[in-house]
Amino acid sequence: MEKFVHLTAKACPLTQPNINTDQILPARYLKWPRSRGIGQVLFQDLRFDSEGREIADFPLNRPEWRDARIVVAGRNFGGGSSREAAVYALYDYGIACVIAPSFGDIFAQNAVKNGLLTAILPEAEIAELSDAIASAPTEAVTVDLEQQTITRGNRSYSFTVDPVSRNQLLNGWDDVDLTESRRDEITAFKADDKRKRPWATPSAP
Amino acid sequence: MSEPQTLFDKLWSSHEIAHREDGAALLWIDRHYIHEGSFHAFSQMKSRGRNVAEPGLTFGVADHYVPTRHRDRDIANAEIAAMVRNLTGNAAEAGVTLFGLNDPRQGIVHVVFPEQGLTLPGLSIVCGDSHTSTHGAFGAYAFGIGASEVAHVLMTQTLWQKKPKRMRVTVDGAALPGVAAKDIALAIIARLHSDGAQGHAIEYAGSAIAALSMEGRMTLCNLSIEAGGRCGMVAPDATTFAYLKDRPYAPKGAAFDRATEAWSRLVSDTDAAFDSEVTLDAAAIAPIVTWGTTPDDALPIDAAAPDPARETDAARASYVREALDYMGIAPGKKLNEIAIDRVFIGSCTNSRIEDLRAAAVVLDGRVSKVPGLVSPGSSSVKRQAEQEGLDRIFRAAGLEWAESGCSMCVGINGDVVPPGERCASTTNRNFRGRQGPGARTHLMSPAMVAAAAVNGHLADVRPLLAGRKL
């Protein structure tokens, strides 16, 4: 899978709380295969009106943030539905890191499987960072996963990340390969479990 | 003496195959439920040249995209037809049992698999759907996953997970008549907020929870994700075992008796430690409706919508203003004066037989002032409701009685609330655009949806229950 080590890019503030996966990718696009260009419909109903015209004041539509690769978000970003296509939409649009006070659990799991970093900063620091970005929108932000720092100008923040996710992103580990290396343990578990929990196997109807 | 364990600790440790230094554990998965949305995962699996590791532990159902009308005809929308066909093809190729579009067992994944006795206490259960937490009602560890994890389970029947923290939500006391599991769940979500249980496995406990039927427990556990919880569960008891007895895929005879013996041990030990505890008094819970765009925007029906001018926190005021604007509700408007355009009774949250009965009690002999759709949770629920005559009550009230599926909860099968319309709904998410672009959703119990239908506006169901047998 895709590694994430560090990234220097423009950051776009999107700080209202509870931007759920229905907002990131409305359900009517869930039947699209990823190859159809799912990044085009990222935040569709926030970025565009019902006639398909751009909503000018949506941050990602503003000229200075169209090519942002980092999103600075509010509390509970990515809550709701388990749709991994919400991560595909962000990633394929070009977003490789979201910084927020908290994330939906399933979204965060999906993100790491696709090389997208979910970095956690306290709410006060999110407010400070987004204010700073609003005052000088084009100044780049650097996210360093090894050091767990976010740097903008001479200000640096230490962010929190789940250690399992950090390991996986830094190493680009593939879960299936990791699991295959445990094949003997799985086989042993299965045999033992069949004795311990015979009721766990579905009965024939 | 070993350390006292919570129910969740017991479930976790019985599935742990291996663990890593960074805290991740490899877990065995007992049941994997798939639906039309699993196509990304099948593509990932095929691109690696792999097969389904345990087709006997994988079960599929067509629910998210299925039409709720005209099942005898071909699906008109080619893209939707392809989603259903794709699932059929993938299941057949992998040798996975599928309850397809015209199978008499078809229905919503979180209704059908408990009904079939596939969901059992003590199991680990995953599905590419966030409301998989539903199955925790049986004392199972059940959680939603994304496509990459679905692919991993297909290929290995295992999953790498980090152990969630443990939260206990205790609800004691007796719920008042007219107060349903949905009201208890919305009261919990309002207390915890949409992210209050993030990173946690919730155990629901207390006398009000023990008094719930399996249908009620499923509604409660279903909504765990709306408080941010990784999963929700209720310890199995006599109610659980009575529900499971003689279900098609459950153990039978002596095997069932031995199983219930093992399942009876799936309780939190006295003095087991939780990372956090929340308690509520059931008697203090009134029928609840949502006013905003997240499920924690939930208030008793006799309350008024918030007023941003009275919010002390600027960010909160801004959220309230935007939510009310989207919902088309004036600040401070009394909730029981909000007129509705339509109703929907259905979804994995509230479409089981007990839910339909609760709505029918209110609607019997009355007429809905607005159009509405009733989509039973499964084809079996539909047949049972028809045997009980519930379909006639809904039809006589002017509501449409349809086939089973996810329908107007997620709106991807074509059943949508038109832009700007307001729907009183038994579903789980009042997110912007959830029931269709521009749709305005108010969440509530089936009985409260029926009350809204009869009144044409949000309303307290309790006066309508006077003299009726509950």
Tab-separated table of N, CA, C and O in Angstrom, chain A residues 37-100:
chain	number	residue	atom	x	y	z
A	37	GLY	N	-13.304	8.125	-11.683
A	37	GLY	CA	-12.895	9.478	-11.320
A	37	GLY	C	-13.671	10.012	-10.141
A	37	GLY	O	-14.281	11.083	-10.179
A	38	ILE	N	-13.629	9.248	-9.067
A	38	ILE	CA	-14.464	9.534	-7.905
A	38	ILE	C	-14.028	10.821	-7.188
A	38	ILE	O	-14.818	11.446	-6.476
A	39	GLY	N	-12.772	11.246	-7.423
A	39	GLY	CA	-12.286	12.504	-6.839
A	39	GLY	C	-13.064	13.719	-7.333
A	39	GLY	O	-13.173	14.732	-6.633
A	40	GLN	N	-13.643	13.604	-8.520
A	40	GLN	CA	-14.422	14.723	-9.081
A	40	GLN	C	-15.667	15.042	-8.266
A	40	GLN	O	-16.171	16.150	-8.321
A	41	VAL	N	-16.203	14.050	-7.555
A	41	VAL	CA	-17.460	14.263	-6.825
A	41	VAL	C	-17.239	14.360	-5.304
A	41	VAL	O	-18.179	14.285	-4.527
A	42	LEU	N	-15.962	14.559	-4.921
A	42	LEU	CA	-15.651	14.812	-3.513
A	42	LEU	C	-16.476	16.000	-3.020
A	42	LEU	O	-16.517	17.033	-3.703
A	43	PHE	N	-17.087	15.881	-1.870
A	43	PHE	CA	-17.907	16.955	-1.278
A	43	PHE	C	-18.934	17.512	-2.272
A	43	PHE	O	-19.238	18.711	-2.264
A	44	GLN	N	-19.459	16.678	-3.140
A	44	GLN	CA	-20.304	17.155	-4.250
A	44	GLN	C	-21.372	18.155	-3.813
A	44	GLN	O	-21.510	19.216	-4.411
A	45	ASP	N	-22.129	17.809	-2.750
A	45	ASP	CA	-23.257	18.676	-2.392
A	45	ASP	C	-22.837	19.871	-1.538
A	45	ASP	O	-23.663	20.745	-1.260
A	46	LEU	N	-21.569	19.914	-1.143
A	46	LEU	CA	-21.043	21.107	-0.466
A	46	LEU	C	-20.326	22.000	-1.475
A	46	LEU	O	-20.324	23.225	-1.363
A	47	ARG	N	-19.722	21.362	-2.496
A	47	ARG	CA	-18.958	22.125	-3.504
A	47	ARG	C	-19.838	22.692	-4.605
A	47	ARG	O	-19.487	23.688	-5.230
A	48	PHE	N	-20.950	22.021	-4.891
A	48	PHE	CA	-21.794	22.405	-6.031
A	48	PHE	C	-23.238	22.562	-5.591
A	48	PHE	O	-23.696	21.850	-4.693
A	49	ASP	N	-23.979	23.456	-6.249
A	49	ASP	CA	-25.405	23.578	-5.963
A	49	ASP	C	-26.169	22.528	-6.771
A	49	ASP	O	-25.561	21.733	-7.510
A	50	SER	N	-27.503	22.534	-6.644
A	50	SER	CA	-28.282	21.471	-7.283
A	50	SER	C	-28.232	21.552	-8.816
A	50	SER	O	-28.573	20.594	-9.498
A	51	GLU	N	-27.810	22.711	-9.353
A	51	GLU	CA	-27.663	22.849	-10.813
A	51	GLU	C	-26.252	22.484	-11.265
A	51	GLU	O	-25.922	22.629	-12.444
A	52	GLY	N	-25.401	22.091	-10.329
A	52	GLY	CA	-24.036	21.720	-10.690
A	52	GLY	C	-23.068	22.902	-10.756
A	52	GLY	O	-21.928	22.746	-11.202
A	53	ARG	N	-23.533	24.089	-10.315
A	53	ARG	CA	-22.628	25.260	-10.297
A	53	ARG	C	-21.809	25.260	-9.016
A	53	ARG	O	-22.313	24.921	-7.960
A	54	GLU	N	-20.555	25.683	-9.136
A	54	GLU	CA	-19.686	25.751	-7.965
A	54	GLU	C	-20.229	26.726	-6.927
A	54	GLU	O	-20.699	27.804	-7.288
A	55	ILE	N	-20.139	26.347	-5.663
A	55	ILE	CA	-20.482	27.262	-4.579
A	55	ILE	C	-19.192	27.991	-4.220
A	55	ILE	O	-18.236	27.393	-3.719
A	56	ALA	N	-19.167	29.304	-4.548
A	56	ALA	CA	-17.895	30.047	-4.553
A	56	ALA	C	-17.213	30.075	-3.187
A	56	ALA	O	-15.984	30.018	-3.116
A	57	ASP	N	-18.016	30.151	-2.108
A	57	ASP	CA	-17.323	30.308	-0.819
A	57	ASP	C	-16.995	28.984	-0.127
A	57	ASP	O	-16.502	28.982	0.991
A	58	PHE	N	-17.264	27.846	-0.784
A	58	PHE	CA	-16.784	26.589	-0.192
A	58	PHE	C	-15.260	26.580	-0.308
A	58	PHE	O	-14.711	26.778	-1.399
A	59	PRO	N	-14.545	26.385	0.820
A	59	PRO	CA	-13.091	26.603	0.812
A	59	PRO	C	-12.334	25.925	-0.333
A	59	PRO	O	-11.475	26.549	-0.955
A	60	LEU	N	-12.677	24.665	-0.633
A	60	LEU	CA	-11.913	23.982	-1.698
A	60	LEU	C	-12.159	24.598	-3.078
A	60	LEU	O	-11.411	24.325	-4.019
A	61	ASN	N	-13.222	25.403	-3.211
A	61	ASN	CA	-13.489	26.070	-4.495
A	61	ASN	C	-12.735	27.387	-4.633
A	61	ASN	O	-12.700	27.968	-5.709
A	62	ARG	N	-12.185	27.877	-3.531
A	62	ARG	CA	-11.478	29.156	-3.608
A	62	ARG	C	-10.141	28.956	-4.309
A	62	ARG	O	-9.468	27.943	-4.111
A	63	PRO	N	-9.773	29.885	-5.184
A	63	PRO	CA	-8.578	29.691	-6.021
A	63	PRO	C	-7.338	29.291	-5.220
A	63	PRO	O	-6.575	28.422	-5.646
A	64	GLU	N	-7.189	29.893	-4.037
A	64	GLU	CA	-5.970	29.638	-3.269
A	64	GLU	C	-5.893	28.219	-2.691
A	64	GLU	O	-4.811	27.763	-2.316
A	65	TRP	N	-7.042	27.526	-2.617
A	65	TRP	CA	-7.021	26.194	-1.987
A	65	TRP	C	-7.414	25.061	-2.925
A	65	TRP	O	-7.575	23.919	-2.497
A	66	ARG	N	-7.598	25.371	-4.190
A	66	ARG	CA	-8.032	24.308	-5.127
A	66	ARG	C	-7.042	23.156	-5.180
A	66	ARG	O	-7.423	22.019	-5.407
A	67	ASP	N	-5.755	23.483	-5.007
A	67	ASP	CA	-4.745	22.420	-5.091
A	67	ASP	C	-4.224	22.025	-3.703
A	67	ASP	O	-3.120	21.496	-3.568
A	68	ALA	N	-5.027	22.275	-2.656
A	68	ALA	CA	-4.613	21.860	-1.309
A	68	ALA	C	-4.491	20.339	-1.260
A	68	ALA	O	-5.269	19.629	-1.899
A	69	ARG	N	-3.522	19.865	-0.490
A	69	ARG	CA	-3.383	18.402	-0.312
A	69	ARG	C	-3.610	18.001	1.144
A	69	ARG	O	-3.537	16.837	1.505
A	70	ILE	N	-3.828	19.058	1.970
A	70	ILE	CA	-4.085	18.832	3.397
A	70	ILE	C	-5.402	19.519	3.732
A	70	ILE	O	-5.662	20.623	3.252
A	71	VAL	N	-6.230	18.874	4.538
A	71	VAL	CA	-7.459	19.504	5.022
A	71	VAL	C	-7.346	19.653	6.538
A	71	VAL	O	-6.931	18.711	7.225
A	72	VAL	N	-7.659	20.851	7.030
A	72	VAL	CA	-7.698	21.083	8.473
A	72	VAL	C	-9.179	21.113	8.857
A	72	VAL	O	-9.911	22.019	8.441
A	73	ALA	N	-9.606	20.102	9.614
A	73	ALA	CA	-11.037	19.866	9.776
A	73	ALA	C	-11.480	19.986	11.232
A	73	ALA	O	-10.658	20.069	12.143
A	74	GLY	N	-12.805	19.982	11.413
A	74	GLY	CA	-13.409	20.053	12.749
A	74	GLY	C	-13.548	18.677	13.377
A	74	GLY	O	-13.199	17.649	12.785
A	75	ARG	N	-14.111	18.690	14.557
A	75	ARG	CA	-14.331	17.497	15.361
A	75	ARG	C	-15.162	16.446	14.602
A	75	ARG	O	-16.056	16.801	13.850
A	76	ASN	N	-14.853	15.178	14.827
A	76	ASN	CA	-15.641	14.068	14.284
A	76	ASN	C	-15.681	14.067	12.757
A	76	ASN	O	-16.716	13.832	12.152
A	77	PHE	N	-14.535	14.310	12.139
A	77	PHE	CA	-14.465	14.255	10.675
A	77	PHE	C	-14.594	12.792	10.231
A	77	PHE	O	-13.932	11.905	10.768
A	78	GLY	N	-15.456	12.554	9.247
A	78	GLY	CA	-15.583	11.196	8.693
A	78	GLY	C	-16.415	10.258	9.542
A	78	GLY	O	-16.316	9.047	9.401
A	79	GLY	N	-17.259	10.796	10.421
A	79	GLY	CA	-18.189	9.921	11.142
A	79	GLY	C	-19.240	9.389	10.187
A	79	GLY	O	-19.339	9.831	9.038
A	80	GLY	N	-20.022	8.427	10.662
A	80	GLY	CA	-21.130	7.914	9.855
A	80	GLY	C	-20.787	6.642	9.120
A	80	GLY	O	-20.115	5.759	9.655
A	81	SER	N	-21.249	6.574	7.891
A	81	SER	CA	-21.177	5.365	7.065
A	81	SER	C	-19.748	4.861	6.882
A	81	SER	O	-18.793	5.634	6.886
A	82	SER	N	-19.625	3.540	6.672
A	82	SER	CA	-18.304	2.907	6.535
A	82	SER	C	-17.727	3.023	5.129
A	82	SER	O	-16.660	2.478	4.866
A	83	ARG	N	-18.399	3.724	4.236
A	83	ARG	CA	-17.988	3.782	2.825
A	83	ARG	C	-16.526	4.193	2.655
A	83	ARG	O	-16.141	5.327	2.889
A	84	GLU	N	-15.702	3.240	2.198
A	84	GLU	CA	-14.282	3.533	1.970
A	84	GLU	C	-14.119	4.471	0.779
A	84	GLU	O	-13.107	5.164	0.648
A	85	ALA	N	-15.129	4.516	-0.087
A	85	ALA	CA	-15.064	5.388	-1.252
A	85	ALA	C	-14.952	6.860	-0.835
A	85	ALA	O	-14.507	7.695	-1.627
A	86	ALA	N	-15.333	7.190	0.412
A	86	ALA	CA	-15.122	8.555	0.899
A	86	ALA	C	-13.625	8.849	0.962
A	86	ALA	O	-13.183	9.962	0.639
A	87	VAL	N	-12.845	7.852	1.362
A	87	VAL	CA	-11.383	8.014	1.379
A	87	VAL	C	-10.841	8.057	-0.053
A	87	VAL	O	-9.984	8.883	-0.371
A	88	TYR	N	-11.371	7.198	-0.925
A	88	TYR	CA	-10.925	7.237	-2.328
A	88	TYR	C	-11.152	8.628	-2.913
A	88	TYR	O	-10.322	9.161	-3.649
A	89	ALA	N	-12.324	9.211	-2.601
A	89	ALA	CA	-12.664	10.523	-3.169
A	89	ALA	C	-11.668	11.587	-2.697
A	89	ALA	O	-11.171	12.387	-3.495
A	90	LEU	N	-11.365	11.581	-1.403
A	90	LEU	CA	-10.383	12.542	-0.876
A	90	LEU	C	-9.021	12.320	-1.530
A	90	LEU	O	-8.396	13.251	-2.040
A	91	TYR	N	-8.584	11.076	-1.510
A	91	TYR	CA	-7.230	10.758	-1.978
A	91	TYR	C	-7.078	11.040	-3.473
A	91	TYR	O	-6.089	11.619	-3.921
A	92	ASP	N	-8.102	10.653	-4.227
A	92	ASP	CA	-8.019	10.837	-5.683
A	92	ASP	C	-8.163	12.304	-6.065
A	92	ASP	O	-7.680	12.720	-7.121
A	93	TYR	N	-8.805	13.087	-5.225
A	93	TYR	CA	-8.848	14.538	-5.448
A	93	TYR	C	-7.462	15.134	-5.208
A	93	TYR	O	-7.095	16.146	-5.812
A	94	GLY	N	-6.698	14.498	-4.315
A	94	GLY	CA	-5.352	14.978	-4.014
A	94	GLY	C	-5.075	15.185	-2.535
A	94	GLY	O	-3.982	15.591	-2.154
A	95	ILE	N	-6.072	14.917	-1.686
A	95	ILE	CA	-5.888	15.104	-0.250
A	95	ILE	C	-5.185	13.873	0.344
A	95	ILE	O	-5.716	12.765	0.269
A	96	ALA	N	-4.007	14.070	0.940
A	96	ALA	CA	-3.271	12.938	1.506
A	96	ALA	C	-3.215	12.988	3.024
A	96	ALA	O	-2.713	12.065	3.667
A	97	CYS	N	-3.703	14.092	3.610
A	97	CYS	CA	-3.681	14.206	5.065
A	97	CYS	C	-4.859	15.050	5.530
A	97	CYS	O	-5.138	16.099	4.943
A	98	VAL	N	-5.568	14.580	6.550
A	98	VAL	CA	-6.596	15.387	7.207
A	98	VAL	C	-6.163	15.556	8.660
A	98	VAL	O	-5.778	14.584	9.320
A	99	ILE	N	-6.194	16.816	9.114
A	99	ILE	CA	-5.834	17.122	10.507
A	99	ILE	C	-7.126	17.539	11.201
A	99	ILE	O	-7.828	18.422	10.710
A	100	ALA	N	-7.465	16.896	12.325
A	100	ALA	CA	-8.734	17.202	13.008
A	100	ALA	C	-8.607	16.833	14.483
A	100	ALA	O	-7.712	16.065	14.865
